[in-house]
Short mmCIF file of C-alpha atoms in Angstrom, two decimals:
data_model
loop_
_atom_site.label_atom_id
_atom_site.label_comp_id
_atom_site.label_asym_id
_atom_site.label_seq_id
_atom_site.Cartn_x
_atom_site.Cartn_y
_atom_site.Cartn_z
CA MET A 1 13.38 -0.97 7.06
CA LYS A 2 10.64 -0.62 9.57
CA LYS A 3 12.01 -1.62 12.56
CA ASN A 4 11.29 1.39 15.11
CA ILE A 5 7.40 0.75 14.34
CA LYS A 6 6.56 -1.71 16.50
CA PHE A 7 8.16 -0.03 19.67
CA TYR A 8 6.62 3.11 19.04
CA CYS A 9 3.02 1.45 18.40
CA LEU A 10 3.34 -0.33 22.18
CA VAL A 11 4.08 3.03 23.96
CA VAL A 12 1.38 5.21 22.28
CA PHE A 13 -1.46 3.09 22.20
CA VAL A 14 -2.43 3.53 25.89
CA PHE A 15 -2.63 7.42 24.77
CA PHE A 16 -5.69 7.24 22.53
CA SER A 17 -7.24 4.39 24.16
CA CYS A 18 -10.81 6.16 24.86
CA SER A 19 -10.84 9.14 22.73
CA LYS A 20 -11.17 10.29 19.41
CA LEU A 21 -7.81 11.88 17.81
CA GLU A 22 -8.28 15.56 17.86
CA GLN A 23 -10.95 17.02 15.21
CA LEU A 24 -12.27 20.17 14.34
CA GLU A 25 -15.67 19.30 16.06
CA GLY A 26 -16.34 17.74 19.48
CA GLY A 27 -19.05 14.80 19.73
CA GLY A 28 -21.75 13.99 21.80
CA THR A 29 -24.74 16.73 21.05
CA THR A 30 -27.78 15.60 19.83
CA LYS A 31 -28.47 16.13 16.16
CA PRO A 32 -31.53 16.52 14.24
CA ALA A 33 -32.58 13.50 11.79
CA ALA A 34 -32.67 13.44 8.24
CA GLU A 35 -35.80 12.14 6.58
CA SER A 36 -35.41 8.44 5.50
CA THR A 37 -33.99 7.56 2.18
CA ALA A 38 -33.87 11.55 1.44
CA THR A 39 -31.13 13.04 -1.06
CA TYR A 40 -29.82 16.05 0.33
CA TYR A 41 -28.21 18.63 -1.62
CA VAL A 42 -25.52 21.23 -0.72
CA ASP A 43 -24.72 24.51 -2.76
CA ALA A 44 -22.01 26.76 -1.28
CA ASP A 45 -22.83 29.40 -3.92
CA ASN A 46 -26.82 29.56 -4.14
CA GLY A 47 -27.97 27.72 -1.14
CA ASN A 48 -29.39 28.40 2.23
CA ASP A 49 -29.52 26.35 5.36
CA THR A 50 -32.96 27.23 5.81
CA ASN A 51 -33.97 25.51 2.78
CA ALA A 52 -35.18 21.85 3.23
CA GLY A 53 -32.06 20.59 1.14
CA THR A 54 -34.17 17.89 -0.44
CA SER A 55 -33.55 19.28 -4.15
CA ALA A 56 -31.15 21.04 -6.22
CA THR A 57 -33.24 24.31 -5.97
CA SER A 58 -33.81 24.09 -2.29
CA ALA A 59 -29.93 23.25 -1.31
CA TRP A 60 -28.59 23.90 1.85
CA LYS A 61 -25.29 25.94 1.75
CA THR A 62 -22.62 24.85 4.28
CA VAL A 63 -21.08 21.80 5.47
CA ALA A 64 -22.12 22.78 8.99
CA LYS A 65 -25.54 22.10 8.20
CA VAL A 66 -24.76 18.66 7.24
CA ASN A 67 -22.55 18.16 10.46
CA ALA A 68 -25.62 19.01 12.35
CA THR A 69 -27.82 16.10 11.05
CA THR A 70 -27.94 12.46 11.86
CA PHE A 71 -28.52 10.64 8.72
CA LYS A 72 -30.22 7.48 8.13
CA PRO A 73 -29.67 4.60 5.74
CA GLY A 74 -30.41 5.25 2.16
CA ASN A 75 -29.80 8.98 2.47
CA SER A 76 -27.51 10.68 0.18
CA ILE A 77 -25.27 14.19 0.58
CA LEU A 78 -24.59 15.65 -2.64
CA LEU A 79 -22.05 18.47 -3.23
CA LYS A 80 -22.30 20.78 -6.14
CA THR A 81 -19.64 20.45 -8.31
CA GLY A 82 -17.57 23.45 -8.85
CA CYS A 83 -18.07 24.69 -5.24
CA ILE A 84 -15.62 25.08 -2.45
CA TRP A 85 -16.11 24.86 1.48
CA ASN A 86 -13.34 25.47 3.99
CA ASP A 87 -14.65 23.54 6.53
CA GLN A 88 -14.65 19.83 7.80
CA LEU A 89 -17.50 17.54 6.67
CA TYR A 90 -17.98 15.24 9.67
CA PRO A 91 -21.78 13.99 8.97
CA LYS A 92 -23.29 11.61 11.60
CA GLY A 93 -25.28 8.45 11.49
CA SER A 94 -24.56 5.19 9.96
CA GLY A 95 -26.31 3.50 6.96
CA SER A 96 -27.12 -0.04 7.03
CA ALA A 97 -25.44 -3.08 5.00
CA THR A 98 -27.88 -2.83 2.03
CA SER A 99 -28.85 0.97 2.28
CA PRO A 100 -25.38 2.96 2.72
CA ILE A 101 -25.11 6.71 3.40
CA ARG A 102 -23.64 8.16 0.24
CA ILE A 103 -21.38 11.83 0.10
CA SER A 104 -21.14 12.32 -3.58
CA SER A 105 -21.39 15.44 -6.10
CA TYR A 106 -23.91 16.52 -8.64
CA GLY A 107 -23.77 18.85 -11.55
CA THR A 108 -21.13 18.99 -14.00
CA GLY A 109 -17.79 20.23 -13.85
CA ALA A 110 -15.14 20.18 -11.41
CA LYS A 111 -15.13 18.08 -8.37
CA PRO A 112 -16.75 19.94 -5.19
CA MET A 113 -13.89 20.83 -2.99
CA ILE A 114 -13.67 20.50 0.96
CA PHE A 115 -10.16 21.66 2.13
CA LEU A 116 -8.35 22.53 5.64
CA SER A 117 -5.85 25.30 5.85
CA GLY A 118 -3.34 22.93 7.97
CA THR A 119 -5.51 22.58 10.68
CA ILE A 120 -5.57 19.27 12.91
CA GLY A 121 -7.97 16.45 11.42
CA ALA A 122 -9.33 15.88 8.03
CA PRO A 123 -11.45 17.78 5.62
CA VAL A 124 -13.83 14.53 5.23
CA TYR A 125 -14.13 12.57 8.68
CA LEU A 126 -16.13 9.71 10.25
CA PHE A 127 -16.13 8.37 13.60
CA ASN A 128 -17.30 4.78 14.49
CA GLN A 129 -19.81 4.91 11.60
CA SER A 130 -20.44 2.12 9.50
CA ASN A 131 -22.04 1.87 5.96
CA TRP A 132 -20.94 4.81 4.04
CA ILE A 133 -19.81 5.76 0.63
CA ILE A 134 -17.28 8.56 -0.06
CA GLU A 135 -16.94 9.30 -3.51
CA ASN A 136 -16.44 12.40 -6.08
CA LEU A 137 -14.79 14.82 -3.83
CA GLU A 138 -11.32 17.04 -3.90
CA VAL A 139 -10.19 17.01 -0.58
CA SER A 140 -7.01 18.76 0.79
CA ASN A 141 -5.29 19.92 3.93
CA TYR A 142 -2.01 21.94 3.17
CA SER A 143 0.21 23.66 5.73
CA VAL A 144 3.58 25.34 5.17
CA THR A 145 5.23 23.25 8.02
CA ARG A 146 4.34 19.52 9.25
CA GLY A 147 5.67 19.79 12.66
CA THR A 148 3.77 17.50 15.12
CA VAL A 149 0.07 17.76 13.52
CA PHE A 150 -1.56 14.62 12.41
CA ARG A 151 -3.34 15.96 9.37
CA GLN A 152 -5.44 13.80 6.89
CA GLY A 153 -7.19 14.22 3.80
CA ILE A 154 -10.20 11.59 4.37
CA PHE A 155 -10.01 9.80 8.07
CA ILE A 156 -12.07 7.28 9.14
CA GLN A 157 -11.37 6.66 12.83
CA ASN A 158 -12.63 3.61 14.88
CA THR A 159 -12.16 3.68 18.52
CA GLY A 160 -14.35 1.84 20.92
CA GLY A 161 -16.74 1.31 18.18
CA GLY A 162 -16.27 -2.37 17.79
CA VAL A 163 -16.52 -3.47 14.13
CA THR A 164 -16.82 -0.47 11.88
CA SER A 165 -17.92 -1.98 8.42
CA ASN A 166 -18.78 -1.52 4.92
CA ILE A 167 -16.80 2.02 3.92
CA THR A 168 -16.05 2.70 0.46
CA ILE A 169 -13.72 5.42 -0.62
CA ARG A 170 -13.79 5.80 -4.11
CA ASN A 171 -13.05 8.19 -6.91
CA ASN A 172 -11.59 11.35 -4.84
CA TYR A 173 -8.74 13.40 -5.65
CA VAL A 174 -6.88 13.92 -2.31
CA HIS A 175 -3.79 16.37 -2.74
CA ALA A 176 -1.73 18.70 -0.59
CA VAL A 177 -1.99 16.83 2.79
CA SER A 178 1.08 18.07 5.00
CA GLY A 179 1.15 15.28 7.69
CA SER A 180 3.50 14.81 10.50
CA PHE A 181 6.55 12.91 10.52
CA ARG A 182 6.92 12.50 14.03
CA TYR A 183 6.21 10.31 16.84
CA ALA A 184 3.75 12.88 18.84
CA GLY A 185 1.70 10.50 20.80
CA PHE A 186 0.93 8.30 17.74
CA ASP A 187 2.69 6.49 14.84
CA PRO A 188 2.59 8.89 12.02
CA HIS A 189 2.54 6.18 9.36
CA ALA A 190 -1.03 5.77 10.30
CA PHE A 191 -2.08 9.08 8.88
CA GLY A 192 -1.83 10.83 5.69
CA GLY A 193 -4.18 11.26 2.43
CA ILE A 194 -6.68 8.84 3.13
CA ALA A 195 -6.64 7.08 6.58
CA VAL A 196 -8.74 4.37 8.09
CA VAL A 197 -7.40 3.66 11.36
CA THR A 198 -8.01 2.13 14.55
CA THR A 199 -6.34 4.21 17.47
CA GLY A 200 -7.73 2.42 20.53
CA THR A 201 -6.12 -0.66 22.40
CA VAL A 202 -9.17 -2.84 22.43
CA GLY A 203 -8.75 -5.93 19.84
CA THR A 204 -12.23 -6.19 19.11
CA ASP A 205 -12.34 -2.57 17.26
CA ARG A 206 -11.74 -3.62 13.81
CA PHE A 207 -12.62 -3.11 10.13
CA ASP A 208 -14.91 -5.27 7.91
CA LYS A 209 -15.39 -4.51 4.17
CA ILE A 210 -13.07 -1.35 3.54
CA THR A 211 -12.94 -0.75 0.08
CA ILE A 212 -10.59 2.22 -1.18
CA GLU A 213 -10.75 2.20 -4.88
CA GLY A 214 -9.82 4.62 -8.05
CA ASN A 215 -8.59 7.78 -6.03
CA ILE A 216 -5.78 10.07 -7.23
CA VAL A 217 -3.60 11.14 -3.96
CA GLU A 218 -0.68 13.53 -4.70
CA ASP A 219 1.60 15.72 -2.37
CA ALA A 220 0.62 14.00 0.76
CA GLY A 221 2.00 12.33 3.78
CA ARG A 222 2.94 10.95 5.71
CA THR A 223 1.28 8.23 3.85
CA GLY A 224 -0.54 8.03 0.78
CA ILE A 225 -3.27 5.46 1.68
CA VAL A 226 -3.40 3.41 4.99
CA VAL A 227 -5.61 1.02 6.57
CA TRP A 228 -4.33 0.62 10.22
CA ASP A 229 -5.66 -1.80 12.54
CA ASN A 230 -3.71 -1.28 15.96
CA VAL A 231 -4.46 -4.65 17.77
CA TRP A 232 -4.99 -7.31 15.44
CA GLU A 233 -2.65 -10.65 16.51
CA ALA A 234 -5.40 -12.48 18.54
CA SER A 235 -7.96 -14.47 16.37
CA GLY A 236 -10.99 -12.39 15.18
CA ASN A 237 -9.06 -9.23 15.88
CA ALA A 238 -7.48 -8.10 12.75
CA SER A 239 -9.51 -6.29 10.21
CA THR A 240 -11.05 -8.13 7.44
CA ASN A 241 -12.05 -8.00 3.75
CA VAL A 242 -9.79 -4.85 3.28
CA GLN A 243 -9.16 -4.00 -0.39
CA ILE A 244 -6.88 -1.19 -1.96
CA LEU A 245 -7.70 -1.16 -5.68
CA ASN A 246 -6.71 0.96 -8.73
CA ASN A 247 -5.74 3.96 -7.04
CA SER A 248 -2.39 6.30 -7.99
CA VAL A 249 -0.21 7.69 -5.28
CA LYS A 250 2.22 10.18 -6.24
CA ASP A 251 4.88 12.62 -5.07
CA ILE A 252 4.34 11.17 -1.23
CA ASP A 253 6.42 12.18 1.80
CA SER A 254 7.00 8.76 2.93
CA ASP A 255 5.21 5.39 2.11
CA GLY A 256 2.68 5.04 -0.54
CA ILE A 257 0.07 2.23 0.28
CA LEU A 258 0.27 0.49 3.69
CA VAL A 259 -1.75 -2.23 5.30
CA PHE A 260 -1.21 -2.80 8.78
CA GLY A 261 -3.13 -5.43 11.27
CA CYS A 262 -5.22 -7.23 8.57
CA GLU A 263 -6.41 -10.64 7.69
CA GLY A 264 -6.36 -11.57 3.82
CA ALA A 265 -6.39 -7.47 2.61
CA LEU A 266 -5.78 -7.43 -0.96
CA ILE A 267 -3.69 -4.63 -2.68
CA ASP A 268 -4.28 -4.52 -6.39
CA HIS A 269 -3.81 -2.75 -9.66
CA ASN A 270 -2.68 0.36 -7.97
CA VAL A 271 0.53 2.49 -9.26
CA ALA A 272 3.05 4.27 -6.69
CA ASN A 273 5.41 7.22 -8.17
CA ASN A 274 8.10 9.03 -6.20
CA CYS A 275 7.36 7.84 -2.95
CA GLY A 276 9.59 8.57 -0.25
CA ARG A 277 10.52 12.06 -1.26
CA TYR A 278 10.86 13.90 2.12
CA ARG A 279 13.00 13.22 5.52
CA GLU A 280 13.36 15.17 8.79
CA ASP A 281 16.58 15.08 10.95
CA GLY A 282 16.34 12.98 14.00
CA GLN A 283 13.05 10.96 12.95
CA PHE A 284 12.50 7.65 11.49
CA ASN A 285 12.90 8.09 7.63
CA GLY A 286 12.51 4.77 6.36
CA ALA A 287 10.12 4.39 3.40
CA ALA A 288 8.96 1.95 0.94
CA ALA A 289 6.25 2.46 -1.95
CA ILE A 290 3.87 -0.61 -1.13
CA TRP A 291 3.80 -2.70 1.65
CA PRO A 292 1.51 -4.87 3.88
CA THR A 293 2.51 -5.69 7.48
CA ARG A 294 1.20 -7.36 10.55
CA GLY A 295 -0.98 -9.40 9.34
CA ARG A 296 -1.96 -12.67 7.61
CA ASN A 297 -2.75 -14.06 4.42
CA CYS A 298 -2.54 -10.95 2.41
CA ILE A 299 -1.94 -10.53 -1.22
CA THR A 300 -0.20 -7.64 -3.12
CA GLN A 301 -0.65 -8.18 -6.84
CA PHE A 302 -0.57 -6.16 -10.36
CA ASN A 303 1.05 -2.99 -8.59
CA GLU A 304 3.45 -0.59 -10.40
CA ALA A 305 5.87 1.20 -8.26
CA PHE A 306 8.66 3.26 -9.58
CA ASN A 307 10.90 6.10 -8.68
CA THR A 308 10.79 5.51 -4.84
CA GLN A 309 13.90 7.69 -3.08
CA ALA A 310 16.04 6.56 -0.48
CA LEU A 311 16.94 10.13 1.05
CA ASP A 312 19.70 10.21 3.79
CA GLY A 313 18.24 8.17 6.67
CA ASN A 314 16.00 6.01 4.50
CA GLY A 315 17.69 2.77 4.62
CA ASP A 316 14.58 1.21 2.47
CA GLY A 317 13.46 3.03 -0.65
CA GLN A 318 12.23 -0.25 -2.33
CA GLY A 319 9.18 -0.61 -4.79
CA PHE A 320 7.69 -3.33 -2.26
CA ASP A 321 7.97 -4.71 1.06
CA LEU A 322 6.74 -7.65 3.40
CA ASP A 323 7.24 -6.49 6.45
CA ILE A 324 7.47 -7.64 10.20
CA ASP A 325 5.00 -10.59 11.49
CA SER A 326 4.05 -11.18 7.61
CA TYR A 327 2.12 -14.46 8.07
CA ASN A 328 1.63 -16.16 4.59
CA PHE A 329 1.81 -13.02 2.54
CA VAL A 330 1.97 -13.45 -1.50
CA MET A 331 3.94 -10.57 -3.49
CA GLN A 332 2.77 -11.60 -7.05
CA TYR A 333 2.52 -9.83 -10.68
CA ASN A 334 3.98 -6.43 -9.51
CA TYR A 335 6.25 -4.31 -11.94
CA SER A 336 8.82 -2.39 -10.12
CA HIS A 337 11.61 -0.21 -11.87
CA ASP A 338 13.82 2.80 -11.09
CA ASN A 339 13.37 2.49 -7.24
CA ALA A 340 16.39 3.87 -5.52
CA GLY A 341 16.44 1.18 -2.84
CA GLY A 342 15.70 -1.59 -5.03
CA PHE A 343 12.58 -4.01 -5.81
CA MET A 344 11.92 -6.06 -2.35
CA LEU A 345 12.31 -5.79 1.22
CA ILE A 346 11.78 -9.17 2.91
CA LEU A 347 11.80 -8.21 6.69
CA ASP A 348 11.55 -10.86 9.30
CA ALA A 349 12.75 -9.42 13.01
CA SER A 350 9.56 -10.95 14.09
CA ASN A 351 7.03 -14.10 13.73
CA SER A 352 6.94 -13.70 9.94
CA ILE A 353 6.66 -16.98 7.91
CA ASN A 354 5.98 -18.23 4.43
CA SER A 355 6.66 -15.22 2.34
CA ILE A 356 6.14 -15.63 -1.35
CA ILE A 357 7.65 -13.56 -4.19
CA ARG A 358 6.40 -14.73 -7.83
CA TYR A 359 6.30 -13.66 -11.10
CA ASN A 360 7.12 -10.02 -10.93
CA ILE A 361 9.26 -7.88 -12.92
CA SER A 362 12.09 -5.69 -11.85
CA GLN A 363 13.92 -3.24 -14.07
CA ASN A 364 16.68 -1.21 -13.31
CA ASP A 365 16.05 -1.17 -9.85
CA HIS A 366 18.87 0.36 -7.71
CA ARG A 367 21.01 -0.46 -4.51
CA THR A 368 19.38 -4.04 -4.11
CA ILE A 369 16.82 -6.40 -5.80
CA PHE A 370 16.07 -8.61 -3.03
CA THR A 371 17.01 -7.35 0.50
CA PHE A 372 16.76 -9.72 3.49
CA ALA A 373 16.66 -7.87 6.65
CA GLY A 374 16.13 -8.57 10.36
CA GLY A 375 17.05 -12.54 9.44
CA ILE A 376 15.51 -14.74 7.24
CA THR A 377 11.78 -15.20 7.18
CA PRO A 378 11.13 -19.09 7.44
CA GLY A 379 9.66 -20.68 4.42
CA THR A 380 10.33 -17.63 1.97
CA SER A 381 10.03 -18.48 -1.60
CA ILE A 382 11.16 -16.17 -4.56
CA TYR A 383 10.60 -17.99 -7.81
CA ASN A 384 9.83 -16.91 -11.71
CA ASN A 385 10.82 -13.60 -11.32
CA THR A 386 12.63 -11.63 -14.06
CA VAL A 387 14.84 -9.11 -13.22
CA TYR A 388 16.89 -6.80 -15.58
CA ILE A 389 19.75 -4.45 -14.48
CA LYS A 390 21.34 -2.12 -17.36
CA SER A 391 25.08 -1.47 -17.61
CA GLY A 392 26.23 1.30 -15.35
CA LEU A 393 24.21 0.31 -12.10
CA ASN A 394 25.86 -1.02 -9.28
CA THR A 395 22.87 -2.72 -8.36
CA ASN A 396 23.16 -6.01 -5.85
CA ILE A 397 20.94 -8.84 -6.71
CA ILE A 398 20.93 -10.13 -3.24
CA ASP A 399 21.85 -8.27 0.03
CA HIS A 400 21.17 -8.76 3.73
CA SER A 401 21.22 -6.38 6.74
CA TRP A 402 20.20 -5.83 10.46
CA ASP A 403 20.90 -9.39 10.69
CA ASP A 404 19.97 -9.61 14.59
CA GLY A 405 16.48 -7.82 14.00
CA GLY A 406 16.74 -6.40 17.26
CA GLY A 407 17.46 -9.72 18.82
CA LYS A 408 14.73 -11.69 16.66
CA GLY A 409 16.62 -12.07 13.70
CA ASP A 410 17.75 -15.58 12.66
CA LEU A 411 19.60 -16.35 9.56
CA ASN A 412 19.40 -20.19 10.08
CA GLN A 413 16.60 -20.58 8.19
CA ALA A 414 16.18 -22.06 4.73
CA TYR A 415 14.85 -20.00 2.00
CA TYR A 416 14.34 -20.92 -1.84
CA PHE A 417 15.48 -19.08 -4.83
CA LYS A 418 14.23 -20.71 -8.04
CA ASN A 419 13.14 -20.37 -11.63
CA ASN A 420 14.28 -16.76 -11.85
CA ILE A 421 15.88 -14.95 -14.66
CA ILE A 422 18.49 -12.54 -13.84
CA TYR A 423 19.75 -10.45 -16.51
CA ASN A 424 22.64 -8.31 -15.15
CA GLN A 425 24.82 -6.05 -17.01
CA GLY A 426 25.48 -4.23 -13.94
CA SER A 427 28.61 -4.45 -11.53
CA GLY A 428 26.54 -5.31 -8.64
CA ASN A 429 27.25 -8.62 -6.44
CA TYR A 430 25.33 -11.42 -4.72
CA ILE A 431 25.75 -10.73 -0.78
CA ILE A 432 24.00 -14.10 0.27
CA PRO A 433 22.59 -14.27 3.52
CA GLY A 434 23.08 -17.50 5.77
CA ILE A 435 24.04 -21.02 4.59
CA PHE A 436 20.46 -22.74 3.79
CA GLY A 437 19.42 -21.04 1.06
CA VAL A 438 18.38 -23.35 -1.89
CA PHE A 439 19.19 -22.07 -5.26
CA ASP A 440 17.89 -23.95 -8.41
CA TYR A 441 17.01 -23.86 -12.12
CA ASN A 442 17.60 -19.96 -12.10
CA ILE A 443 19.57 -18.41 -15.33
CA PHE A 444 22.11 -15.93 -14.53
CA TYR A 445 22.89 -13.98 -17.69
CA GLY A 446 25.58 -11.27 -18.26
CA ASN A 447 27.76 -10.27 -15.63
CA HIS A 448 29.13 -13.02 -13.19
CA PRO A 449 30.40 -11.44 -9.91
CA SER A 450 32.25 -13.29 -7.49
CA GLY A 451 29.23 -13.96 -4.88
CA GLU A 452 26.88 -15.65 -7.61
CA PRO A 453 25.20 -18.41 -5.89
CA ALA A 454 25.81 -22.30 -6.63
CA ASP A 455 23.13 -23.77 -8.53
CA SER A 456 23.33 -27.18 -9.96
CA ASN A 457 20.65 -26.81 -12.47
CA LYS A 458 21.44 -23.22 -13.56
CA LEU A 459 22.00 -21.89 -17.06
CA THR A 460 24.26 -18.86 -18.09
CA THR A 461 23.16 -18.46 -21.60
CA ASP A 462 21.21 -15.75 -23.07
CA PRO A 463 17.39 -16.12 -22.07
CA LEU A 464 16.28 -14.48 -25.34
CA LEU A 465 13.99 -12.05 -23.86
CA VAL A 466 11.68 -10.40 -26.53
CA SER A 467 13.20 -6.94 -25.91
CA GLN A 468 14.86 -6.17 -22.39
CA GLY A 469 14.91 -2.95 -20.57
CA SER A 470 12.06 -1.41 -22.88
CA GLY A 471 9.65 -1.44 -20.02
CA LEU A 472 8.00 1.96 -19.66
CA ASN A 473 5.50 3.52 -16.96
CA GLY A 474 2.67 0.91 -16.97
CA ILE A 475 2.21 -2.84 -15.84
CA ASN A 476 1.02 -3.52 -19.37
CA THR A 477 4.31 -2.24 -21.17
CA VAL A 478 6.61 -5.22 -20.22
CA ASN A 479 6.02 -7.23 -23.34
CA GLY A 480 9.67 -7.34 -23.78
CA TYR A 481 10.41 -9.53 -21.09
CA ARG A 482 8.54 -12.31 -22.95
CA LEU A 483 10.46 -15.21 -24.00
CA SER A 484 11.98 -15.61 -28.16
CA ILE A 485 11.76 -18.66 -29.71
CA GLY A 486 14.40 -20.66 -28.88
CA SER A 487 15.09 -19.35 -25.50
CA PRO A 488 16.48 -21.91 -23.22
CA ALA A 489 13.74 -20.91 -20.46
CA LEU A 490 11.35 -22.38 -22.22
CA ASN A 491 9.87 -25.56 -20.22
CA SER A 492 13.18 -26.13 -18.55
CA GLY A 493 12.31 -24.68 -14.90
CA ALA A 494 11.45 -26.63 -11.85
CA ILE A 495 8.02 -27.73 -10.88
CA ILE A 496 6.62 -26.03 -8.09
CA PRO A 497 3.70 -26.80 -6.41
CA ASP A 498 0.96 -24.43 -5.16
CA ASN A 499 2.33 -22.06 -7.93
CA GLY A 500 -0.35 -19.85 -8.12
CA GLY A 501 -1.67 -21.28 -11.35
CA LYS A 502 -0.64 -18.13 -13.67
CA ASP A 503 2.15 -16.07 -14.78
CA TYR A 504 2.61 -12.48 -15.02
CA TYR A 505 0.99 -12.06 -18.38
CA GLY A 506 -2.18 -14.44 -17.59
CA ASN A 507 -0.55 -17.74 -19.01
CA GLN A 508 -1.45 -20.97 -17.25
CA VAL A 509 1.22 -22.59 -14.94
CA SER A 510 0.94 -26.25 -14.58
CA SER A 511 1.71 -28.07 -11.25
CA THR A 512 2.66 -31.19 -13.36
CA THR A 513 4.69 -29.98 -16.22
CA PHE A 514 8.05 -28.51 -16.40
CA PRO A 515 7.03 -24.28 -16.52
CA ASN A 516 9.31 -21.75 -17.96
CA ARG A 517 11.81 -19.89 -16.04
CA GLY A 518 10.92 -16.44 -15.34
CA ALA A 519 7.73 -14.24 -15.09
CA TYR A 520 6.56 -15.27 -18.62
CA ASN A 521 4.95 -18.86 -19.10
CA GLY A 522 3.49 -18.73 -22.84
CA THR A 523 5.38 -20.11 -26.05
CA GLY A 524 8.22 -18.52 -27.44
CA LEU A 525 7.43 -15.76 -29.99
#
């Protein structure tokens, strides 16, 4: 669980309140200005920095030349495919909302590569700059030892910049980023493969219109992809219009995708594989694959998380997590499988409220499917999920931990568990938190451990899933969790208002007629 993060954030905000995190290049010098709307070409093999740079045949050679230029709205900086630069790319200037500045590639072949050799900072860096597109690059920053050095792949920093807006990071390959696990002046969760971070103590520093899409992030840490807004709680301070879409994160030291301090963030159609692969003695080793925290009205949907590890010292290891200070977060249409810590962590220990977990599929997750930690988030509603646990697993369906939540935990809160299908062939139990859980209209099939909750409208008959346990890698491989003709789950669930309107498979869910139980609301097959 992420119980240490809040304390460390309070300590370290002051440290970076007025300055950039250390990077390779200092700021403050006047840079030559680019020509308006011009496209600049950079060719490490055949370019020359004395060239004009405005055509492929008169390309610049070094990123130092790029870094020495202040770019204007509509400019493009194109790096030649197949070329390699061992330097930090830190161009200056900002675009406009209608004419962003674009960093991309030209030519055919491998993506242009920008790398550092374990140096502090990031190979691609922007500081207090708006209206940029960063695309089609290969980026790395590898070190044999992680130590206390914060390394990133692509790093967007806002410190004293007010609202930094309209940043798109797409179609990049970020790998071999060796980030620190240690709280060495800042929270290490905020750094990793792709990091978009406010590092000051001023609530007016925030992000708007951040899109991170279609990137592959591998062999990176601490975090794969992170958007982090330090000071977010007051009205107007949280980052807005943040979207993390269609990315793949794999072999990540700790957390795969993390959103901190956002209003209305969307985490959609991402895949996280083998997160939590690294630990250090004496450090905070908790990790989950995909999790939003400290924010309001965030939605996590259509994602897949699998093979998340739970190494020594990692009490988490879940595929998904709704963490501290989650206000009205929704977790829906996700596929979780083979995660060592289970499917879902629901962490309060704060002011979290109204966590909704619906239309998800969990297959062969370990330890615990639903873990309540730090007390019970008031208004938690878990409905129309389908859970399959194969024979030989000792997976608990429900459990709870860290009940006092550092003095903020409360087990005396109501929560709701309805219309779920639990297909349990394992030997785990239900360890129910508190006494105010409402269990209704669920199907509990297979093994019935002693802790199975009372449910006056439960069914214990075979739900007749089409082919349980047949899901593979991919959110579209779970058709086996639809219902067969004659299933007792068909049209036998409880009506739930404001139910999202669709099931996992895109079928309509009415708010006035009885739905199916489980994540599938279509007709029998």
